[in-house]
PDB file of C-alpha atoms and ligand atoms in Angstrom:
ATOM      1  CA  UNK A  19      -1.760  24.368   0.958  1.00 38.00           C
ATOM      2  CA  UNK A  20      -1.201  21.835  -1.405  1.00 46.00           C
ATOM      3  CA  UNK A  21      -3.645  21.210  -4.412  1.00 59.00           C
ATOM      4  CA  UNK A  22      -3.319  17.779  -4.583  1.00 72.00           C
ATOM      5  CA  UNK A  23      -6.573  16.507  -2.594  1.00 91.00           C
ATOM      6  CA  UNK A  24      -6.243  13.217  -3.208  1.00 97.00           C
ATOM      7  CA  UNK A  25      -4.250   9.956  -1.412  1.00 98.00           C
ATOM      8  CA  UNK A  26      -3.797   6.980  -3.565  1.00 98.00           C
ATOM      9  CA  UNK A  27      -3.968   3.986  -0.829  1.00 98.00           C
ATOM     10  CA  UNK A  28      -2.290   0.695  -2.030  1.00 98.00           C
ATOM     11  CA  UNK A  29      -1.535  -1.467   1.023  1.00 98.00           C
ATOM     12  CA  UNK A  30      -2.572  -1.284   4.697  1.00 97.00           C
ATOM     13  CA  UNK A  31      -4.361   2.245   3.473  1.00 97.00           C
ATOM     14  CA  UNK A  32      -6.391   0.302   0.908  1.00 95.00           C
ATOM     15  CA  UNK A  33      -8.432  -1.084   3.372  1.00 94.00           C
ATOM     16  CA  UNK A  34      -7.833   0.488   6.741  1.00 95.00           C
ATOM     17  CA  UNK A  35      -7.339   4.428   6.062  1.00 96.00           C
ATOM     18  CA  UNK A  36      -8.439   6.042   9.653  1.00 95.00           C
ATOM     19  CA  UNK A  37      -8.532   9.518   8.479  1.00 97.00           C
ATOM     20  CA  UNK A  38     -11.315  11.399   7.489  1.00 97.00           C
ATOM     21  CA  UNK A  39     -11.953  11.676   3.467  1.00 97.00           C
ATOM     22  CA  UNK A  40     -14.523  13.085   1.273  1.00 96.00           C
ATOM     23  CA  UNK A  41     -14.912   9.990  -0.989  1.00 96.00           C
ATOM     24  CA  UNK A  42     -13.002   7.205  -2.202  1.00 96.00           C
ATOM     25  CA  UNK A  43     -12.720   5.415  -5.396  1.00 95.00           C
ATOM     26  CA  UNK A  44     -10.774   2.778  -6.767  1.00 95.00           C
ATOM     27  CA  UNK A  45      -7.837   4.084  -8.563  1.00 96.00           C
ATOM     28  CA  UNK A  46      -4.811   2.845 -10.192  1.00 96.00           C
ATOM     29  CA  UNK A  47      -1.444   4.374 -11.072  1.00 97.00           C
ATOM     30  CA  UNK A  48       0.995   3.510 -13.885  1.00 96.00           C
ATOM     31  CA  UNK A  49       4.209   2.629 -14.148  1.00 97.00           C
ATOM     32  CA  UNK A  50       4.748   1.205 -10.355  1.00 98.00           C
ATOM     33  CA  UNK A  51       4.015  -2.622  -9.237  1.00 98.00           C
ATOM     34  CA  UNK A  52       2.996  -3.846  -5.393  1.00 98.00           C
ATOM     35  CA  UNK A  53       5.946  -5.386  -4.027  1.00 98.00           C
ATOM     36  CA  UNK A  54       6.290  -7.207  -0.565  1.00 98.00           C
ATOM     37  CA  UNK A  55       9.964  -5.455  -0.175  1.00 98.00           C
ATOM     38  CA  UNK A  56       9.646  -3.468   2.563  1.00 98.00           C
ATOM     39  CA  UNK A  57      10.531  -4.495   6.102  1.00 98.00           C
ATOM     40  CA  UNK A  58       7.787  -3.729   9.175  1.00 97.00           C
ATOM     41  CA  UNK A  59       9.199  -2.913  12.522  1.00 96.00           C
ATOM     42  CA  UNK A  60       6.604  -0.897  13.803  1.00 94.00           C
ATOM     43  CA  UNK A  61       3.541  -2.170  12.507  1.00 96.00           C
ATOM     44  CA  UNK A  62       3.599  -6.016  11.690  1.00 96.00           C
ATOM     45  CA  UNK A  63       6.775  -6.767  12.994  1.00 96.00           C
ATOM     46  CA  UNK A  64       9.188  -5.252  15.835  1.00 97.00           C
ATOM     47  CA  UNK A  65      13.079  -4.788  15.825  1.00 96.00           C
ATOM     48  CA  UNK A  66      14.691  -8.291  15.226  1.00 95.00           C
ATOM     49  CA  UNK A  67      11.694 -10.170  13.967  1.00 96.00           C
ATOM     50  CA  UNK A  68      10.428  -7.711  11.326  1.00 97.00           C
ATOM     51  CA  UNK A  69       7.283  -8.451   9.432  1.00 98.00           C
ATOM     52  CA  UNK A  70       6.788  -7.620   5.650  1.00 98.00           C
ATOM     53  CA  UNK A  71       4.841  -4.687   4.115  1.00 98.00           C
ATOM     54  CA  UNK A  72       4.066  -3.766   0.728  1.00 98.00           C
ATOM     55  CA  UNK A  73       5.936  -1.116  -1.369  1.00 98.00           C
ATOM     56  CA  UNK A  74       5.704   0.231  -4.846  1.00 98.00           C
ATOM     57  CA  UNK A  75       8.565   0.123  -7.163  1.00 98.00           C
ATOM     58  CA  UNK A  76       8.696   1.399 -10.494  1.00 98.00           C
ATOM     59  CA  UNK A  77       7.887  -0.740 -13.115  1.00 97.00           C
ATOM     60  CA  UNK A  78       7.532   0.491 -16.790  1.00 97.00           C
ATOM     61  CA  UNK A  79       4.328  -0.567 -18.430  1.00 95.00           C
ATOM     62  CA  UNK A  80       2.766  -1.604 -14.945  1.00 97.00           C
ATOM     63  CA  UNK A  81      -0.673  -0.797 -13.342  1.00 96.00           C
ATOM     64  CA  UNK A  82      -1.496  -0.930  -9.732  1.00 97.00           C
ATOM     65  CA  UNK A  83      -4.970  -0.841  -8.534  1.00 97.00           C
ATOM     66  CA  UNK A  84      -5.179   0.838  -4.918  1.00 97.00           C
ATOM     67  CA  UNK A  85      -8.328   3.051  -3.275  1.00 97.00           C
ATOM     68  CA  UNK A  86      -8.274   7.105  -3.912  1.00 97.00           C
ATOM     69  CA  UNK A  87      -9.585   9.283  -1.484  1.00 97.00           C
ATOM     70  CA  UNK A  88     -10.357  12.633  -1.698  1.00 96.00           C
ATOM     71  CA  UNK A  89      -9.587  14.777   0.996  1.00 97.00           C
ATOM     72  CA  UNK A  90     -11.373  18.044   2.197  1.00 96.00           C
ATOM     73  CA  UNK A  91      -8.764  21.082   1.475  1.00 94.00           C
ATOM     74  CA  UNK A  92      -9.033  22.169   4.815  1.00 95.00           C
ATOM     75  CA  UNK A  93      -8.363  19.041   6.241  1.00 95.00           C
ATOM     76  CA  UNK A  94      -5.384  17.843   4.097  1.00 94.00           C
ATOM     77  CA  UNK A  95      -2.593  19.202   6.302  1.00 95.00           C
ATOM     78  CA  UNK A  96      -3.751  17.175   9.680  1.00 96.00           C
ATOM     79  CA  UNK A  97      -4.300  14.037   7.153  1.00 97.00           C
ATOM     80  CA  UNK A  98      -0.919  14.468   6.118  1.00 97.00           C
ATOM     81  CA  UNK A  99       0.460  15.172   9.561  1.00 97.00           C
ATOM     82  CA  UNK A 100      -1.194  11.643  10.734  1.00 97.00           C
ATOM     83  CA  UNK A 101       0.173   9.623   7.541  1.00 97.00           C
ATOM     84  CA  UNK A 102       3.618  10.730   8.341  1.00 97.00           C
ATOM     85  CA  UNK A 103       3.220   9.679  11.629  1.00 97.00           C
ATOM     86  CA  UNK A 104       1.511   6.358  10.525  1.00 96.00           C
ATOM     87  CA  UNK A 105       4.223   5.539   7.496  1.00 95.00           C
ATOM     88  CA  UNK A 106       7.181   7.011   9.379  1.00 95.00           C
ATOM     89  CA  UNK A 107       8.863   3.382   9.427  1.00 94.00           C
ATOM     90  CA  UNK A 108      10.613   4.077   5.878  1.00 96.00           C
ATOM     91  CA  UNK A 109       7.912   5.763   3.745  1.00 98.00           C
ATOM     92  CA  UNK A 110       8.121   8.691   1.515  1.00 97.00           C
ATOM     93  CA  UNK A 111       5.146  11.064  -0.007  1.00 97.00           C
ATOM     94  CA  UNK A 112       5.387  10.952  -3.994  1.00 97.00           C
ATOM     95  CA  UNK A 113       3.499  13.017  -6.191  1.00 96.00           C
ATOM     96  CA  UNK A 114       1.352  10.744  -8.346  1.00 96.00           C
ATOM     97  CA  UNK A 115      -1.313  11.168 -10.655  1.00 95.00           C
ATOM     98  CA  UNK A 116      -4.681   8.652 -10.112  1.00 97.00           C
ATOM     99  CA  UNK A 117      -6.749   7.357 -12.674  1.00 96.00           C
ATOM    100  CA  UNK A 118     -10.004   6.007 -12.221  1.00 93.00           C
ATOM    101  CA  UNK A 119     -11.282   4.365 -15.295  1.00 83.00           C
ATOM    102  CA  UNK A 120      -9.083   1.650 -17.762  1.00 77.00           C
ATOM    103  CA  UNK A 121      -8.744   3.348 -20.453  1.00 74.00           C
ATOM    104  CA  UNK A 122      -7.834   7.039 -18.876  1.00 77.00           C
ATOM    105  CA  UNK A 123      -5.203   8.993 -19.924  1.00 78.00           C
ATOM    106  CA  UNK A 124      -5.652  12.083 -17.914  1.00 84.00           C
ATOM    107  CA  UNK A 125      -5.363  11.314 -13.845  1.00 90.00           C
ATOM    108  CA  UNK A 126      -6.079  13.477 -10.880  1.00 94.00           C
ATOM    109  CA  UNK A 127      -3.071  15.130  -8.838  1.00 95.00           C
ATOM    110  CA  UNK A 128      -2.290  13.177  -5.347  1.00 96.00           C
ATOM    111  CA  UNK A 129       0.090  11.965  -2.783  1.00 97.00           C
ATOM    112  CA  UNK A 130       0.922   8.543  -1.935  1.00 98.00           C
ATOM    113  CA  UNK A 131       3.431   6.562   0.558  1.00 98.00           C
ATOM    114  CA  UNK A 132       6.360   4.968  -1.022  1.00 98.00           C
ATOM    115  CA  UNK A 133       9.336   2.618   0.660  1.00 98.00           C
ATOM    116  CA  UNK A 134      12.274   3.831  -1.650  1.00 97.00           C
ATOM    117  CA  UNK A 135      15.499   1.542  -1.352  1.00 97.00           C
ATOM    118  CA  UNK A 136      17.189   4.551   0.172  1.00 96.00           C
ATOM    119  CA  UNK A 137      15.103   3.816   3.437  1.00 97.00           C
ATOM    120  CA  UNK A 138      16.831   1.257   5.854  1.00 96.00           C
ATOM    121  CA  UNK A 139      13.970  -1.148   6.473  1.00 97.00           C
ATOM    122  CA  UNK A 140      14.175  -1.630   2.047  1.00 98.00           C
ATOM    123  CA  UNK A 141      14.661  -5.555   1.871  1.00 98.00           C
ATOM    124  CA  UNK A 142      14.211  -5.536  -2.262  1.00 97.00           C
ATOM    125  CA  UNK A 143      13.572  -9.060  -4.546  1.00 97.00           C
ATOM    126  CA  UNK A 144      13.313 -12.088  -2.321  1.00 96.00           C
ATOM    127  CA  UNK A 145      11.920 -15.749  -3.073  1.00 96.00           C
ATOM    128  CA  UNK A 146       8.276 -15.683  -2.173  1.00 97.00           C
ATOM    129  CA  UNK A 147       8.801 -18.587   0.323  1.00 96.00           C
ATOM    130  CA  UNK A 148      11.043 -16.735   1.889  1.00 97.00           C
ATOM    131  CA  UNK A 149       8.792 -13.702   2.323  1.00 98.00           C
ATOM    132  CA  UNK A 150       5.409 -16.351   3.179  1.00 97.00           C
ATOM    133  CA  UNK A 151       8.175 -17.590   6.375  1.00 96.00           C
ATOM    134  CA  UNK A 152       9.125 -14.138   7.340  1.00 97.00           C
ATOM    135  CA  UNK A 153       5.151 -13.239   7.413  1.00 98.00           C
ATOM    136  CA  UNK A 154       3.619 -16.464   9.006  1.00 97.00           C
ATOM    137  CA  UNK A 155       6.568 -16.034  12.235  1.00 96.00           C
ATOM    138  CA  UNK A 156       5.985 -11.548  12.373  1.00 98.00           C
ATOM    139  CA  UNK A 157       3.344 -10.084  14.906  1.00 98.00           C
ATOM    140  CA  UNK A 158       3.581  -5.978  15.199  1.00 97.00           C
ATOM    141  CA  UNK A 159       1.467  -3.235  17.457  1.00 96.00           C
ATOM    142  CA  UNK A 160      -1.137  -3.641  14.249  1.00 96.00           C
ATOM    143  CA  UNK A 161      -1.924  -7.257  14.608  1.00 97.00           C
ATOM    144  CA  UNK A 162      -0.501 -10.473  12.369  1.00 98.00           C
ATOM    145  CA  UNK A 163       1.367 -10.124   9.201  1.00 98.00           C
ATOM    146  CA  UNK A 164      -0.486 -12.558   8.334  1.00 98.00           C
ATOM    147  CA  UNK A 165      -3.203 -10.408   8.818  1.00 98.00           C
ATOM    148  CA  UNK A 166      -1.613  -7.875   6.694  1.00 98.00           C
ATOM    149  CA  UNK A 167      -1.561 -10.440   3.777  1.00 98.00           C
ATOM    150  CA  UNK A 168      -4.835 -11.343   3.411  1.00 98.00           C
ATOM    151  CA  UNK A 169      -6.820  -8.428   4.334  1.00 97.00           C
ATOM    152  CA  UNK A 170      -4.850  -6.574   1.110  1.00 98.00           C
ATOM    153  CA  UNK A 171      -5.495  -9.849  -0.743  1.00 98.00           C
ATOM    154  CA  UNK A 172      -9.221  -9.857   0.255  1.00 98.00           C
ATOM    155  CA  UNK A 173      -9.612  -5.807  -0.565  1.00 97.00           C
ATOM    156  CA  UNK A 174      -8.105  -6.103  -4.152  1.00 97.00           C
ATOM    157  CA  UNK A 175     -10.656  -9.413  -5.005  1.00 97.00           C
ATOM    158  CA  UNK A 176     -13.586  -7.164  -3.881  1.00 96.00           C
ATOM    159  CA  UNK A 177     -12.400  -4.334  -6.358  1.00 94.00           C
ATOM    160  CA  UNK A 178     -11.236  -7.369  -8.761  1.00 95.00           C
ATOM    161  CA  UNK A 179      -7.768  -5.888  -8.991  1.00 95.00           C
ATOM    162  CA  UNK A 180      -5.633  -8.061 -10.639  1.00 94.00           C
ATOM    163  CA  UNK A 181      -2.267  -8.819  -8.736  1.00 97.00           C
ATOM    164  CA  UNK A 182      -0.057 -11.503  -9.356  1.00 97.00           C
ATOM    165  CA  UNK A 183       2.478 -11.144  -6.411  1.00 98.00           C
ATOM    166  CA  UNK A 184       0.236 -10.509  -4.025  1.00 98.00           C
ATOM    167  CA  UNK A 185      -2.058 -13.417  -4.529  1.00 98.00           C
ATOM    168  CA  UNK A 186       0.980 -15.758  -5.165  1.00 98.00           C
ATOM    169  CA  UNK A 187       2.032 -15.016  -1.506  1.00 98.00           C
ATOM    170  CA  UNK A 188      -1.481 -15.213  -0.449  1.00 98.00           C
ATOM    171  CA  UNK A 189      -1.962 -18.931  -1.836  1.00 97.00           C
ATOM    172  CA  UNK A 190       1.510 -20.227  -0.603  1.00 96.00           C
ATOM    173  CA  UNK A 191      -0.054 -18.832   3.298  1.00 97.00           C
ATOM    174  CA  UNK A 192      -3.212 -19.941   2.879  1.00 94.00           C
ATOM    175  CA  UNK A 193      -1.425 -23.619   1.302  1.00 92.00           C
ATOM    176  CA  UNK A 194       0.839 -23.590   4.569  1.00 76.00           C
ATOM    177  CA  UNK A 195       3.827 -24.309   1.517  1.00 52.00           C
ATOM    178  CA  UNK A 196       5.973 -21.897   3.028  1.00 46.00           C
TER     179      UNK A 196
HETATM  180  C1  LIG B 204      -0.269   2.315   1.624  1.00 75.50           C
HETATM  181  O1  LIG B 204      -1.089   1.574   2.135  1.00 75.50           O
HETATM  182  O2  LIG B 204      -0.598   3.067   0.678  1.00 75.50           O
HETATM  183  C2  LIG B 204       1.140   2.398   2.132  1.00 75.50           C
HETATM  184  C3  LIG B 204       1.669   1.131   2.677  1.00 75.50           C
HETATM  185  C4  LIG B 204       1.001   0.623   3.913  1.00 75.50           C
HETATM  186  O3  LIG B 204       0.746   1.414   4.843  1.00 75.50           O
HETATM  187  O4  LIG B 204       0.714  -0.579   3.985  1.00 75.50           O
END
């Protein structure tokens, strides 16, 4: 059994996790930044009109603010089992450490979902208005993308997470500029 109890959450687990958890916290992790760079075709999108889903990519210097929850021991490997099914359209466990207050320097060991170019729904840097089009035209088993957008938007303003991508794509939806 692993001893890393906790999951950092950063897009669709932020505020929609569905498994069972002993707490959770806001948390952030350094040196990775929320990116819209990830294809959807099994959640907000299908094969041939794909929606768009968050990532992290690494970013030296960077903070993003997601939701850590802390598992019960004994129930970490069925929550894993159930995120692998759940992320299985191109994401990747990564060992991370979470931190919980701004100026920590000492995090607590966890797991959390990442997109990785290698995966073959990876898109990588687009124009914004290009991702707000993709989003605004993708409906998945989940619900909207659009949906997807502003629910993560709406979850970081109630932690007040800063996050300038995400609320750049959220303005140029809610605008109808795309
Ligand atoms: C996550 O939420 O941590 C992973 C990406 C997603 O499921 O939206």
């Amino acid at each position: 059994m692993s001893s890393r109890h906790w999951i950092f959450g950063y897009g669709s687990l932020l505020w929609h996790p569905e498994f069972p958890h002993l707490e959770q916290r806001p948390a952030f992790v350094r040196g990775w930044t929320r990116r819209f760079w990830q294809a959807s075709t099994d959640h907000r999108g299908v094969p041939g009109r794909p929606g768009r889903v968050v990532t992290l990519v690494p970013e030296p210097g960077a903070v993003c603010w997601g939701m850590g929850y802390r598992l019960d021991p004994e129930q970490l490997d069925g929550v894993l089992v159930t995120l692998d099914w759940r992320e299985r359209g191109g994401y990747e466990r990564h060992d991370v450490a979470l931190l919980f207050e701004h100026d920590a320097t000492q995090g607590e060991p966890g797991l959390m979902y990442v997109a990785t170019p290698a995966n073959p729904n990876y898109v990588g840097p687009r124009e914004l208005s290009e991702i707000a089009c993709q989003v605004r035209s993708a409906h998945g088993p989940s619900g909207a993308n659009l949906d997807y957008v502003l629910r993560l938007a709406d979850a970081l303003r109630r932690m007040a997470a800063e996050d300038v991508h995400v609320f750049a794509l959220e303005r140029l939806l809610r605008a109808g500029e795309s």
